[in-house]
Amino acid sequence: MKRSRGLHAALALSLAAGLGAVTAPQATALTAPVAFTADDLPTWQTNGIVWALAEANGVVFAGGTFSAVRPPEGAAGTERQALNFVALDAATGAPTDCRLSFTVSSGTATVRALAVSPDKRTLYAGGYFGAVNGMPVSSAAAIDIATCTPKDAFNAAFPATVRALAVTDDTVYAGGDFTQVNGEPRQRYAAVDATTGALRPFRADVDEPGRAVEITPDGRHALLGGDFFTVNGASSHALAVVDAKSGANVKTYPGFIMNSSVVKDIDTDATGFYTAHEGTGGFDGRIALELGTLEQRWRDTCLGATQAVEAHKGVLYSASHAHDCGLVGEFPDGRRYHFLAQPTTSVGKLGWFPDTNDGLGEGIGPRVMTIAAKDGVEYLWSGGEFTTVNGAPAQGLTRFASTGDTGRPTTPVASAASVKPGEIHVRWRTSLDLDDSRLTYKVYRDGAAAPVATVTADSLPWHRPQASFTDTGLTPGTTHTYRVTATDAAGNVSGLSATVSATAAVSAQPYASQVIADGAQLYWRYDDTVTPYVADSSNGDTSGLQSGTPVQGQPGVVADGSKSFSFDGVDAKVHSDRRVTVGDAYTLETWFKTTTTRGGKLIGFGNNTTRNSGRYDKHVYMNNWGQLYFGAYDGTARYLSTPGTYNDGKWHHVVATQGPSGMTLYVDGRRIGGNGYSGHERYAGYWHIGGDAVGNWPSRPSSNYFAGQLDETAVYPTALTATQVAGHYARASQKGDTVTTVTPAADAYVNGASTGTNYGAATSLAVRGSAAYETYLRFTLPAAPAGTRLTGASLEVRTDSSSTAGSTDPVLVRPVTGAWAEADVTYATKPATGTALLGTLVPPAAPSTGASVQLDKAAVAAALGGDYSLALTGEGTDALWLWSREAPASGGTPRLILTFSPV
């Protein structure tokens, strides 16, 4: 559908007449200047493809190739016949009483174009059909909107398919496949009288089908789009501007659009016009042109067959299956985005991402868009061949409103770690909200009701970088838990992230603190336990995403007990979650351990993410024999290699630097070689660990993917010195804090109201002052590692999933001095407890929530190397219910966190 000239004014008048000039309220949570939420509304569905949309007075008209419509998925109502046309209430999405059947005596009837007259009284339809409600027509019809009947007086005859319509006060413009109209020659474009259908003098003959026609707001020019290569004999592929009365050429565009691309749609606003392109291996995006000069304003080269454009309040909405916007600095080739929004003044995408699937037919997804208004609310409608919207069943039609944003941001994925004394670095992958790219995050510590930090960060579906907060001033050796939420501007709040915990370092971690101090802007330690997020321990917030399922939790290289990832050499890798560029100097650093004989890439830079990159350099890879290669491309492949091999099953440290003085390669703290090449290929891309394209680089391995373990990966914006590299290698073996987690060897609770009952096998534990519940935990404590002392001890617990699990009453932690057995203890035989208070737990008030309490270090230290029992007792009446060691979710088991620091 294309707007008729004068639609903006008519829409404003109709709103004013019906609503006392009330302005349609806008959703407050949207990424400005987006006018619609991404929440799809229940809408009646078709059983085929919708090719055309138009609107008038709160009614949306849909035409296409279908035979029936049905209620939204799960809604009441029954299917009804609808032969290629349906009229729907813009506000409810339900059919109106207007019923029209578009049929043909042979072949398949279809409605391909709809347009409404400026006075909103007449609907014009084009396509391939021979009758409307039985009245003979020839692929074009005029419908009286008030009575929903075809007009006898309109007798335009098109012997082939009409694909595009535009209407002024007295003229209907058409484009399509036809070569004559009303028996007279007209090559694929024509104009007829809006009342009678009589042919106008307008001649704009083209050599291939016309697919779009739009009249400029001043009425002087007709904008033509299609497959053509000539207009009125002049060279102009896919786009032309002609005089609206005569059809004479005003502006042609030879060589402006590549031959493999066509124009599928055109829309205008007060200052510009906008074209939608579909290409075969060519230009698939959008072009904005100035109405004043008819010259290009900008060109969006995203790939993915744009079918429709709709300009509204400074935003250009488009329907496509965009899959590669890398050339405009956005997402690389990969998943498809079927709806996009961008300012009419620039290329960059705005935060509005409802989505469909590809659907039926050609697998294009949405094909047409229009905007309707009713009762002060605006609606963006789309039709096409999709069968799902936002992941739920919805075929052929969908709509989005200007009010009522209810979509919550996705739940953040968080982690926490401590490298410096008294500090904990809390970080999380930014959430996704389909209509709000700027979200507010709140960080909650130790189950408190008030956040300890509030952070604002931007994210897009292809750009969800890490956000972080450093909690400072903590007592070294104390353990803390954290949860994070995301909130959009409308107040929709995500779920709480899973509880994460960390123990504030007592002494600086030797290796990690040095990497951070030397300026790493990406530092992946691989301690992550969830997918796909890989936390960045640097200040650069350059987090990663796992692809192909690397194996987590493998033994790491550094002496502080950090873990590593194992990669399978088939498809497992990690790529950065943010598109970046690389400056004049950089350093790559990672540790690896392998016995592979197929080689693979350890670390590198490339222009794609999950798919192999088309541009790639600044990389370190291993050949089949175990030699390492470091390469950068400056028009020629510049590289360094090692004479020795390193696939011996031992941990090795590789560092590669490049700067103004050239390239240098280090292995295990020693310089292997260097050269004077300072150039590398300049492009925006992503860091890859464990795999990416190697292409025809020297001694190319059999596999692009590395089979082995990788650990402690860092990237720096400078070239590290030989002294720094040697220092990193040495520090990996230096011990810092060792954090040990101990789970109970036995646990049970007793019940003062059932004095003879044993609850040792229960999946929950209970604490309450009266009627009394008491919980007992027994831990088998390790001895302090040689050369260390206990510097921190904390108890972590987690409420179970029952709605009343939380409590507001403090819980006292005391040592157990008497004997007890998990399978036998009851309230009548409960053990004696000591008078010393080890700590006071402030319990969580909600279910499925963690909390921790710092314990008396001296008391715990005295028990190291043996069994140690704790009692949890209360003084109030509000019961606390905790998961026990028998709980089905092992993450809820009580844990004792012990920190040992070098003496």
PDB file of N, CA and C in Angstrom, residues 36 310 317 339 352 369-372 378-382 398-402:
ATOM      1  N   PHE A  36       6.003   3.372  18.044  1.00  0.00           N
ATOM      2  CA  PHE A  36       5.198   2.176  18.289  1.00  0.00           C
ATOM      3  C   PHE A  36       5.952   1.208  19.188  1.00  0.00           C
ATOM      4  N   GLU A 310       7.822   2.792   5.272  1.00  0.00           N
ATOM      5  CA  GLU A 310       6.751   3.649   5.788  1.00  0.00           C
ATOM      6  C   GLU A 310       7.386   4.750   6.624  1.00  0.00           C
ATOM      7  N   TYR A 317      10.181   3.173   8.889  1.00  0.00           N
ATOM      8  CA  TYR A 317       9.973   1.773   9.237  1.00  0.00           C
ATOM      9  C   TYR A 317      10.091   0.953   7.956  1.00  0.00           C
ATOM     10  N   PHE A 339      11.718  -6.552  10.745  1.00  0.00           N
ATOM     11  CA  PHE A 339      11.292  -5.166  10.875  1.00  0.00           C
ATOM     12  C   PHE A 339      12.474  -4.341  11.372  1.00  0.00           C
ATOM     13  N   TRP A 352      14.026  -0.768  17.796  1.00  0.00           N
ATOM     14  CA  TRP A 352      12.657  -1.298  17.584  1.00  0.00           C
ATOM     15  C   TRP A 352      12.786  -2.566  16.757  1.00  0.00           C
ATOM     16  N   MET A 369       3.233  -2.440   4.673  1.00  0.00           N
ATOM     17  CA  MET A 369       2.983  -1.757   5.938  1.00  0.00           C
ATOM     18  C   MET A 369       2.045  -0.585   5.701  1.00  0.00           C
ATOM     19  N   THR A 370       1.293  -0.212   6.725  1.00  0.00           N
ATOM     20  CA  THR A 370       0.501   1.015   6.705  1.00  0.00           C
ATOM     21  C   THR A 370       0.254   1.464   8.128  1.00  0.00           C
ATOM     22  N   ILE A 371      -0.143   2.704   8.296  1.00  0.00           N
ATOM     23  CA  ILE A 371      -0.422   3.256   9.617  1.00  0.00           C
ATOM     24  C   ILE A 371      -1.869   3.718   9.657  1.00  0.00           C
ATOM     25  N   ALA A 372      -2.571   3.321  10.704  1.00  0.00           N
ATOM     26  CA  ALA A 372      -3.970   3.696  10.899  1.00  0.00           C
ATOM     27  C   ALA A 372      -4.116   4.287  12.291  1.00  0.00           C
ATOM     28  N   GLU A 378      -2.484   5.341  17.503  1.00  0.00           N
ATOM     29  CA  GLU A 378      -1.996   4.983  16.178  1.00  0.00           C
ATOM     30  C   GLU A 378      -1.554   3.533  16.163  1.00  0.00           C
ATOM     31  N   TYR A 379      -1.707   2.898  14.997  1.00  0.00           N
ATOM     32  CA  TYR A 379      -1.352   1.495  14.839  1.00  0.00           C
ATOM     33  C   TYR A 379      -0.521   1.321  13.573  1.00  0.00           C
ATOM     34  N   LEU A 380       0.582   0.635  13.716  1.00  0.00           N
ATOM     35  CA  LEU A 380       1.364   0.237  12.554  1.00  0.00           C
ATOM     36  C   LEU A 380       0.961  -1.190  12.204  1.00  0.00           C
ATOM     37  N   TRP A 381       0.407  -1.350  10.990  1.00  0.00           N
ATOM     38  CA  TRP A 381      -0.036  -2.654  10.508  1.00  0.00           C
ATOM     39  C   TRP A 381       0.971  -3.187   9.501  1.00  0.00           C
ATOM     40  N   SER A 382       1.118  -4.499   9.479  1.00  0.00           N
ATOM     41  CA  SER A 382       1.938  -5.135   8.460  1.00  0.00           C
ATOM     42  C   SER A 382       1.269  -6.420   7.997  1.00  0.00           C
ATOM     43  N   THR A 398      -0.373  -8.483  11.216  1.00  0.00           N
ATOM     44  CA  THR A 398      -0.021  -8.135  12.585  1.00  0.00           C
ATOM     45  C   THR A 398      -0.098  -6.631  12.730  1.00  0.00           C
ATOM     46  N   ARG A 399      -0.053  -6.135  13.978  1.00  0.00           N
ATOM     47  CA  ARG A 399      -0.138  -4.698  14.211  1.00  0.00           C
ATOM     48  C   ARG A 399       0.514  -4.358  15.536  1.00  0.00           C
ATOM     49  N   PHE A 400       0.943  -3.094  15.646  1.00  0.00           N
ATOM     50  CA  PHE A 400       1.638  -2.584  16.819  1.00  0.00           C
ATOM     51  C   PHE A 400       1.063  -1.212  17.143  1.00  0.00           C
ATOM     52  N   ALA A 401       0.873  -0.932  18.429  1.00  0.00           N
ATOM     53  CA  ALA A 401       0.206   0.298  18.846  1.00  0.00           C
ATOM     54  C   ALA A 401       1.199   1.335  19.349  1.00  0.00           C
ATOM     55  N   SER A 402       0.715   2.593  19.407  1.00  0.00           N
ATOM     56  CA  SER A 402       1.541   3.686  19.927  1.00  0.00           C
ATOM     57  C   SER A 402       1.478   3.772  21.444  1.00  0.00           C
TER      58      SER A 402
END
